[in-house]
Coordinates of C-alpha atoms and ligand atoms in Angstrom, one line a residue:
M1331 CA 0.0 0.0 0.0
R1332 CA 2.8 2.4 1.1
I1333 CA 4.9 1.3 -1.9
A1334 CA 2.0 2.1 -4.2
V1335 CA 1.7 5.5 -2.7
C1336 CA 5.4 6.2 -3.2
L1337 CA 5.3 5.0 -6.8
A1338 CA 2.2 7.1 -7.5
L1339 CA 4.1 10.1 -6.0
F1340 CA 7.1 9.6 -8.2
T1341 CA 5.0 9.4 -11.3
L1342 CA 3.2 12.5 -10.4
T1343 CA 6.3 14.6 -10.0
T1344 CA 4.8 17.7 -11.7
A1345 CA 2.2 17.9 -8.8
M1346 CA 4.8 17.5 -6.1
N1347 CA 6.4 20.0 -3.8
D1348 CA 9.2 19.7 -1.3
D1349 CA 6.9 18.5 1.4
D1350 CA 5.7 15.6 -0.7
F1351 CA 9.3 14.5 -1.3
A1352 CA 9.8 14.6 2.4
F1353 CA 6.7 12.5 2.8
A1354 CA 7.9 9.9 0.3
A1355 CA 11.2 9.7 2.2
D1356 CA 9.4 9.2 5.5
D1357 CA 7.1 6.6 3.9
L1358 CA 4.1 8.6 5.0
P1359 CA 0.9 9.2 3.1
P1360 CA 1.1 12.5 1.3
P1361 CA -0.8 15.3 3.0
N1362 CA -4.2 16.4 1.8
Y1363 CA -4.8 20.1 1.4
D1364 CA -8.1 19.8 -0.4
E1365 CA -11.2 20.7 1.7
A1366 CA -13.3 18.6 -0.7
K1367 CA -11.3 15.5 0.2
V1368 CA -11.8 15.8 4.0
P1369 CA -13.7 12.6 4.9
A1370 CA -17.1 12.9 6.5
Y1371 CA -16.7 12.8 10.3
T1372 CA -18.7 13.2 13.5
L1373 CA -17.3 15.1 16.3
P1374 CA -17.6 13.6 19.8
D1375 CA -20.1 15.5 21.9
P1376 CA -18.2 17.1 24.7
L1377 CA -21.4 17.0 26.9
K1378 CA -22.0 13.3 26.4
C1379 CA -20.5 11.1 29.1
A1380 CA -19.0 7.7 28.5
D1381 CA -22.2 6.2 30.0
G1382 CA -24.3 8.0 27.4
K1383 CA -25.7 10.5 29.9
Q1384 CA -25.9 14.1 28.9
V1385 CA -24.3 16.9 30.9
D1386 CA -26.6 19.9 31.4
D1387 CA -24.9 22.0 34.0
D1388 CA -21.5 23.2 35.1
K1389 CA -21.7 21.0 38.2
A1390 CA -22.0 17.8 36.2
W1391 CA -19.2 19.0 33.9
R1392 CA -16.9 19.6 36.8
A1393 CA -17.8 16.5 38.8
K1394 CA -18.2 14.0 36.1
R1395 CA -17.5 14.8 32.4
R1396 CA -14.4 16.9 32.8
P1397 CA -12.5 14.4 35.0
E1398 CA -13.5 11.6 32.6
L1399 CA -12.3 13.5 29.6
L1400 CA -9.1 14.6 31.2
E1401 CA -8.4 11.0 32.2
L1402 CA -9.0 9.9 28.6
Y1403 CA -6.6 12.5 27.3
R1404 CA -4.0 11.4 29.9
T1405 CA -4.3 7.8 29.1
E1406 CA -4.6 8.0 25.4
M1407 CA -2.6 11.0 24.3
F1408 CA -0.4 13.1 26.6
G1409 CA 0.4 10.5 29.3
R1410 CA 0.6 10.7 33.0
A1411 CA 2.9 13.1 34.8
P1412 CA 4.2 12.9 38.3
T1413 CA 2.6 15.0 41.1
K1414 CA 4.2 18.2 42.3
P1415 CA 7.6 17.2 43.7
A1416 CA 8.2 17.7 47.5
E1417 CA 11.8 18.7 46.9
L1418 CA 11.0 21.5 44.5
S1419 CA 13.2 24.6 45.0
F1420 CA 13.9 27.9 43.4
E1421 CA 17.0 30.1 43.2
V1422 CA 16.8 33.7 42.1
E1423 CA 20.0 34.8 40.5
N1424 CA 21.4 37.6 38.3
V1425 CA 18.8 40.3 39.2
D1426 CA 19.2 43.4 37.2
P1427 CA 16.7 46.2 38.2
K1428 CA 17.7 48.3 35.2
A1429 CA 17.4 45.7 32.4
L1430 CA 16.4 46.8 28.9
G1431 CA 17.4 50.4 29.5
G1432 CA 15.5 50.6 32.7
L1433 CA 12.2 49.2 31.3
A1434 CA 12.2 46.1 33.4
T1435 CA 13.8 44.2 36.3
R1436 CA 15.3 41.0 35.0
K1437 CA 15.6 37.9 37.2
E1438 CA 16.9 34.5 36.4
V1439 CA 15.2 31.8 38.3
V1440 CA 16.6 28.3 38.5
I1441 CA 13.8 25.8 39.1
L1442 CA 15.0 22.5 40.6
V1443 CA 12.4 19.7 40.9
A1444 CA 15.0 17.8 42.9
P1445 CA 18.6 18.7 43.9
D1446 CA 20.1 16.3 41.4
A1447 CA 17.6 16.9 38.6
P1448 CA 18.3 18.9 35.4
P1449 CA 17.7 22.6 36.1
I1450 CA 15.0 24.6 34.4
R1451 CA 16.5 28.0 33.9
M1452 CA 13.8 30.7 33.6
V1453 CA 14.1 34.3 32.8
L1454 CA 11.6 36.7 34.2
Y1455 CA 11.1 40.4 33.3
V1456 CA 9.0 42.6 35.5
P1457 CA 8.0 46.0 34.1
N1458 CA 9.4 48.8 36.3
A1459 CA 6.8 51.4 35.5
A1460 CA 3.8 49.2 36.4
K1461 CA 2.1 49.0 39.8
K1462 CA 3.0 45.6 41.5
P1463 CA 1.9 42.9 41.5
V1464 CA 1.6 42.6 37.7
P1465 CA 0.0 40.0 35.5
V1466 CA 2.4 37.7 33.6
F1467 CA 2.7 36.0 30.2
L1468 CA 4.4 32.6 30.7
G1469 CA 5.5 30.4 27.8
M1470 CA 8.5 28.3 26.8
N1471 CA 10.9 29.3 24.1
F1472 CA 12.3 27.1 21.3
D1473 CA 16.0 28.0 21.2
G1474 CA 17.1 29.4 24.5
N1475 CA 16.3 32.4 26.7
H1476 CA 19.0 34.5 24.9
T1477 CA 17.0 34.3 21.7
I1478 CA 13.9 36.2 23.1
D1479 CA 15.6 39.6 23.2
A1480 CA 19.1 41.0 22.4
D1481 CA 19.5 41.9 26.2
P1482 CA 23.2 41.1 26.7
G1483 CA 22.5 40.2 30.4
I1484 CA 20.6 37.0 29.6
T1485 CA 22.8 34.0 30.6
L1486 CA 23.9 31.8 27.7
V1487 CA 23.3 28.1 28.6
D1488 CA 24.1 24.8 27.0
A1489 CA 21.5 22.7 25.4
W1490 CA 21.4 19.1 24.0
T1491 CA 20.7 19.1 20.3
W1492 CA 20.3 16.6 17.5
D1493 CA 22.0 16.8 14.1
P1494 CA 19.7 15.0 11.7
K1495 CA 22.5 14.8 9.1
T1496 CA 25.0 13.0 11.2
K1497 CA 22.3 11.5 13.5
T1498 CA 24.2 12.4 16.6
E1499 CA 23.4 14.4 19.7
S1500 CA 25.7 16.8 21.4
L1501 CA 25.7 19.4 24.2
V1502 CA 26.0 22.7 22.5
K1503 CA 26.9 26.1 24.0
A1504 CA 24.5 28.8 23.1
D1505 CA 25.7 31.0 20.3
P1506 CA 26.0 34.7 21.4
A1507 CA 25.2 35.7 17.8
K1508 CA 21.7 34.3 18.3
R1509 CA 20.9 36.8 21.0
G1510 CA 17.5 38.3 20.1
A1511 CA 17.1 35.9 17.1
S1512 CA 13.4 35.3 18.1
A1513 CA 12.7 38.8 19.4
S1514 CA 9.9 39.4 16.9
R1515 CA 8.1 36.4 18.5
W1516 CA 8.3 37.8 22.0
Q1517 CA 7.8 41.6 21.5
L1518 CA 9.3 42.2 24.9
P1519 CA 9.1 46.1 24.8
L1520 CA 5.5 46.0 23.7
V1521 CA 4.4 43.5 26.3
L1522 CA 6.3 45.0 29.2
G1523 CA 5.2 48.5 28.1
R1524 CA 1.6 47.3 28.5
G1525 CA 2.3 46.4 32.1
Y1526 CA 2.8 42.6 31.8
A1527 CA 5.7 40.6 33.1
V1528 CA 7.2 38.0 30.8
A1529 CA 8.5 34.6 32.0
T1530 CA 10.1 32.0 29.8
F1531 CA 12.4 28.9 29.9
P1532 CA 13.8 26.8 27.1
R1533 CA 12.0 23.6 26.0
S1534 CA 15.4 21.8 26.0
D1535 CA 15.9 22.3 29.7
V1536 CA 12.9 20.1 30.3
E1537 CA 13.5 17.8 27.4
P1538 CA 15.6 18.3 24.2
D1539 CA 13.1 17.9 21.3
Y1540 CA 14.1 14.7 19.5
A1541 CA 13.2 11.1 19.9
E1542 CA 16.0 10.2 22.4
G1543 CA 16.0 13.6 24.0
W1544 CA 14.3 12.2 27.1
K1545 CA 17.6 10.8 28.2
H1546 CA 18.8 14.3 29.0
G1547 CA 15.6 15.6 30.4
L1548 CA 13.1 15.3 33.3
R1549 CA 11.4 12.2 31.9
G1550 CA 14.7 10.4 31.8
Y1551 CA 15.4 11.7 35.3
Y1552 CA 12.2 10.3 36.7
L1553 CA 12.4 7.1 34.7
A1554 CA 15.8 6.4 36.3
K1555 CA 14.4 7.1 39.7
S1556 CA 11.6 4.6 39.1
G1557 CA 14.2 1.9 38.4
R1558 CA 12.4 1.1 35.1
K1559 CA 14.1 1.1 31.7
D1560 CA 11.1 1.8 29.5
F1561 CA 8.1 4.1 29.6
K1562 CA 4.7 2.5 30.2
P1563 CA 2.1 3.1 27.4
D1564 CA 0.4 5.8 29.5
D1565 CA 3.6 7.4 30.9
W1566 CA 4.0 11.1 30.0
G1567 CA 5.3 12.1 26.7
C1568 CA 7.5 15.1 26.0
I1569 CA 4.6 17.6 25.6
A1570 CA 3.2 16.5 29.0
A1571 CA 6.7 17.1 30.5
W1572 CA 6.9 20.5 29.0
A1573 CA 3.4 21.3 30.4
W1574 CA 4.4 19.9 33.8
A1575 CA 7.5 22.1 33.8
T1576 CA 5.2 25.1 33.0
S1577 CA 3.3 24.2 36.2
R1578 CA 6.6 24.2 38.1
A1579 CA 7.2 27.7 36.7
I1580 CA 3.8 28.7 38.0
D1581 CA 4.8 27.3 41.4
Y1582 CA 7.6 29.8 41.4
L1583 CA 5.5 32.7 40.1
E1584 CA 3.1 32.2 42.9
T1585 CA 5.9 32.9 45.3
D1586 CA 7.1 36.1 43.6
P1587 CA 5.7 39.2 45.2
D1588 CA 6.0 41.1 41.9
I1589 CA 3.5 38.7 40.2
E1590 CA -0.3 38.7 40.5
E1591 CA -0.7 35.0 40.9
R1592 CA -4.4 35.1 39.8
Q1593 CA -3.3 36.6 36.5
I1594 CA -1.1 34.1 34.8
A1595 CA -1.5 33.8 31.0
V1596 CA 0.1 30.7 29.6
H1597 CA 0.9 30.8 25.9
G1598 CA 2.8 28.9 23.2
H1599 CA 3.4 28.7 19.5
S1600 CA 3.0 25.6 17.4
R1601 CA 4.3 22.5 19.4
L1602 CA 4.5 24.8 22.4
G1603 CA 0.8 25.8 21.7
K1604 CA -0.1 22.1 21.9
T1605 CA 1.7 22.3 25.3
S1606 CA -0.1 25.5 26.5
L1607 CA -3.5 23.8 25.8
W1608 CA -2.4 20.8 27.9
T1609 CA -1.2 23.1 30.6
G1610 CA -4.6 24.8 30.6
A1611 CA -6.2 21.4 30.9
T1612 CA -4.1 20.2 33.8
D1613 CA -3.4 23.3 35.7
G1614 CA -6.3 25.7 36.8
R1615 CA -3.7 28.3 37.7
A1616 CA -3.3 29.1 34.0
R1617 CA -5.9 31.8 34.1
I1618 CA -5.7 32.5 30.4
V1619 CA -4.6 29.9 27.8
I1620 CA -3.2 31.0 24.4
S1621 CA -2.6 28.5 21.6
N1622 CA -0.9 30.1 18.6
N1623 CA -0.8 28.1 15.4
S1624 CA -0.8 24.8 17.4
G1625 CA -2.2 22.6 14.7
E1626 CA -2.5 18.8 14.9
G1627 CA -2.2 17.5 18.4
G1628 CA -3.2 21.0 19.5
A1629 CA -6.2 23.0 18.5
A1630 CA -6.8 21.5 15.0
I1631 CA -9.6 19.0 14.7
A1632 CA -7.8 15.6 14.1
R1633 CA -10.7 14.0 12.3
R1634 CA -10.5 16.5 9.4
K1635 CA -7.4 14.8 8.0
I1636 CA -6.0 17.9 6.3
G1637 CA -2.4 19.1 6.6
E1638 CA -0.7 17.2 9.4
T1639 CA -2.2 14.0 10.7
T1640 CA -1.7 11.7 13.7
V1641 CA 0.5 9.3 11.7
V1642 CA 2.9 12.2 10.9
L1643 CA 3.0 13.2 14.6
N1644 CA 3.7 9.7 15.7
T1645 CA 6.3 9.1 13.0
R1646 CA 8.2 12.4 13.1
F1647 CA 7.8 13.2 16.7
P1648 CA 7.3 9.9 18.4
H1649 CA 8.4 11.4 21.8
W1650 CA 5.7 14.1 22.0
F1651 CA 2.8 11.9 23.1
C1652 CA 2.5 8.7 25.1
G1653 CA 2.8 5.2 23.8
N1654 CA -1.0 4.7 23.6
F1655 CA -1.3 7.5 21.1
K1656 CA 0.5 5.4 18.5
K1657 CA -2.6 3.3 17.9
Y1658 CA -4.4 6.3 16.5
S1659 CA -2.1 6.7 13.5
E1660 CA -4.4 6.9 10.5
R1661 CA -7.3 6.1 12.9
E1662 CA -8.4 9.6 13.9
A1663 CA -12.0 8.5 14.0
D1664 CA -11.2 6.1 16.8
L1665 CA -9.9 8.9 19.1
P1666 CA -12.3 9.1 22.1
F1667 CA -12.1 12.9 21.9
D1668 CA -11.1 15.7 19.5
A1669 CA -9.4 19.1 19.8
H1670 CA -12.6 21.0 20.7
E1671 CA -12.6 19.0 23.9
L1672 CA -8.9 19.8 24.6
V1673 CA -9.8 23.5 24.3
A1674 CA -12.9 22.9 26.5
L1675 CA -10.9 21.4 29.3
S1676 CA -9.8 24.9 30.2
A1677 CA -13.4 26.1 30.6
P1678 CA -14.5 28.4 32.0
R1679 CA -11.1 30.1 31.9
P1680 CA -10.6 32.2 28.7
V1681 CA -8.8 30.5 25.8
Y1682 CA -7.5 32.1 22.7
V1683 CA -6.9 30.0 19.5
A1684 CA -5.1 31.7 16.6
S1685 CA -4.2 30.6 13.1
A1686 CA -2.3 32.0 10.1
T1687 CA -3.5 32.0 6.5
L1688 CA -0.4 30.3 5.0
D1689 CA -0.2 27.8 7.8
T1690 CA -2.2 25.1 6.0
W1691 CA -0.1 22.4 7.6
A1692 CA -1.7 23.4 10.9
D1693 CA -5.2 23.5 9.4
P1694 CA -6.6 27.0 10.3
R1695 CA -10.2 25.9 9.7
G1696 CA -9.7 22.9 12.0
E1697 CA -8.3 25.3 14.6
F1698 CA -11.4 27.6 14.2
L1699 CA -13.8 24.6 14.5
A1700 CA -12.2 23.5 17.7
A1701 CA -12.7 26.9 19.2
L1702 CA -16.2 27.0 17.9
H1703 CA -17.2 23.6 19.2
A1704 CA -15.7 24.2 22.7
G1705 CA -18.6 26.7 23.0
P1706 CA -21.3 24.4 24.5
V1707 CA -19.0 23.7 27.5
Y1708 CA -18.5 27.4 28.1
G1709 CA -22.3 27.8 27.7
L1710 CA -22.7 25.6 30.8
F1711 CA -21.0 28.4 32.7
G1712 CA -23.0 31.1 31.1
K1713 CA -20.0 32.3 29.1
A1714 CA -19.9 33.1 25.4
G1715 CA -17.6 31.3 23.1
V1716 CA -16.5 32.5 19.6
G1717 CA -19.9 34.1 19.0
V1718 CA -20.0 33.3 15.3
T1719 CA -20.5 30.1 13.3
D1720 CA -18.6 30.9 10.2
M1721 CA -14.9 31.2 10.2
P1722 CA -14.0 34.9 10.2
P1723 CA -11.8 36.5 7.5
A1724 CA -8.2 37.4 8.3
E1725 CA -7.5 40.2 10.8
S1726 CA -11.0 39.9 12.2
P1727 CA -10.7 38.6 15.8
V1728 CA -13.9 37.1 17.3
G1729 CA -15.0 35.7 20.6
D1730 CA -15.4 36.3 24.2
F1731 CA -14.3 33.5 26.5
V1732 CA -13.1 31.5 23.5
A1733 CA -11.4 33.9 21.1
Y1734 CA -10.1 33.2 17.6
H1735 CA -8.3 35.1 14.9
L1736 CA -6.8 34.3 11.6
R1737 CA -3.7 36.4 10.7
T1738 CA -2.4 36.9 7.2
G1739 CA 0.9 35.3 6.8
K1740 CA 3.0 32.3 7.7
H1741 CA 3.4 30.0 10.7
D1742 CA 4.7 32.4 13.2
I1743 CA 3.8 34.6 16.2
T1744 CA 4.0 38.2 15.4
E1745 CA 3.3 41.7 16.7
Y1746 CA -0.3 41.4 15.3
D1747 CA -0.9 38.2 17.4
W1748 CA 0.5 39.8 20.5
M1749 CA -1.7 42.9 20.1
Q1750 CA -4.7 40.6 20.2
Y1751 CA -3.4 38.6 23.2
L1752 CA -2.7 41.8 25.1
A1753 CA -6.3 43.1 24.4
F1754 CA -7.7 39.7 25.4
A1755 CA -5.7 39.7 28.7
D1756 CA -6.6 43.3 29.4
R1757 CA -10.2 42.4 29.0
H1758 CA -10.2 39.3 31.1
F1759 CA -7.8 40.5 33.7
G1760 CA -9.8 43.7 34.0
K1761 CA -6.9 46.0 33.1
K1762 CA -7.4 49.5 31.9
K1763 CA -5.8 50.2 28.6
Ligands
GCU1284 C1 6.2 20.8 12.7 C2 5.1 19.8 13.2 C3 4.0 20.6 13.9 C4 4.5 21.6 14.9 C5 5.5 22.5 14.2 C6 6.2 23.5 15.2 O1 5.6 21.5 11.6 O2 4.7 19.0 12.2 O3 3.1 19.7 14.6 O4 3.5 22.3 15.5 O5 6.6 21.7 13.7 O6 6.3 23.2 16.4 O7 6.7 24.5 14.7

C-alpha cells in the first residue's frame, strides 16, 4: 500500500512540492490540502458522558464529564505526569533592576524539581513602571532564553541538540550571535510596556526535542528514579513534560511578590501551543490559555485529515505523546475525543486560539472549528464562546471567553498576534488600557 503511494508520487512529479518528497522519504501518506477530500466525520459531543448521559450544567461538567475527559486525554494522548515534587526549590539569580534600558527588572530563576535533577532556567522580566503585583505571560521558548531579546544580560546556557544529518546528539553552548534571534516572536518592549511581566524557559531544559532527548531531560530523570528502563504506554510524553514544567514555573511565580498569581496567562506557539493547551487542561492556575498556530495535536480537529495527521505526529515526533497514542495513526475517527474538547478542558477560563492564512499544515479551519465547538462547554458556565458560526476572515478577531483570529501570513507569532493577546488579557484581567 505504502509502496503504491510512493510509486504514485514519483510518477506525479509535476504535482509535487518539497513536502511531498519529504513524505515519500518518511514513507508517510502525502498530506491532503483539499477541503473537498476531507472525509465525513462526526465530532464527539463534549457534553455526552461515557455512560451516554448528557451533561446539562456546570456542576456535572466539573464533577463527572471533565474528570472523565481529562483521564481519557491522559491515558490515550499526553500521558501521566508525576505529582508536584516535594523537593521543588527555586533560586533567584542575576537580578538586574535596570534591564532593557530601565524598562524592566530581569531575574533569572533556577527551578529544581529535585537537587540532582536537570535545572529549568527561567528568565523573568517585570515592568518597572507598572504597579505591582503585575499579570504575567508565561511560555516556553524554542531555542534558549537568549533568543527572546538582544538583552546582553541573559545568561547563555548549554542545550542538548540533535543533528539530523550525522544522526548524533551533542551538548552545545548557546551561540551569542543568536541573542535576540526570536525577538519578533516575543515583542518584549510591547508586552512590558503594557504592564505585563514576561517569563520563559527553554524547552530543551525540560527535554531536548528529539526522539532520544528524554535521556537528557526530566522524563529520563524520573524514569531512572523509578528503576524502570522503559516508559509505560500511558507514561508522560515530552509535551506533558513541557506542560508539567510550566506548572513548576507557575509554582515559582506564585511565590514572587511582583507577580499577581491570579493573572497568569500561559501561551505557546506551534508545538508549544499544543503544550499550552495541555497546561490549561491540567493546571487551573493558568488563568488564560493561548494557543498560537498549534495545529495537529493542539487545537486542530484531528478528524479533518488535512495538513498534518496523527501518523505524521507519531512518525516524526514519536516522543511528543504517550505510547498509547501510537494506535491512532491513520485512525483519527477512533480517538475518544477531539481538539474542541482539549480546548474545553480549560473552561470556564478564557482560551485564545489563533491561526495564520499560510499555515495550511496546521489547518486553520480545523483550529477555528475546535474553538467553535468548545462553545457548549462554556455555555454551561453562562460564558460566550467565539460568538460566530462561520470562520472569520483574516484580521477579524472574534469571541469572548473563547477567542479566535486568523492572521495573514505564515506559521509564526507576530506583533499582530501579540496585540490581540494583550487586548484579550486586558479584557479578562480587568486591566485598563
Ligand atoms: C512541525 C510539526 C507541527 C509543529 C511544528 C512546530 O511542523 O509537524 O506539529 O506544530 O513543527 O512546532 O513548529
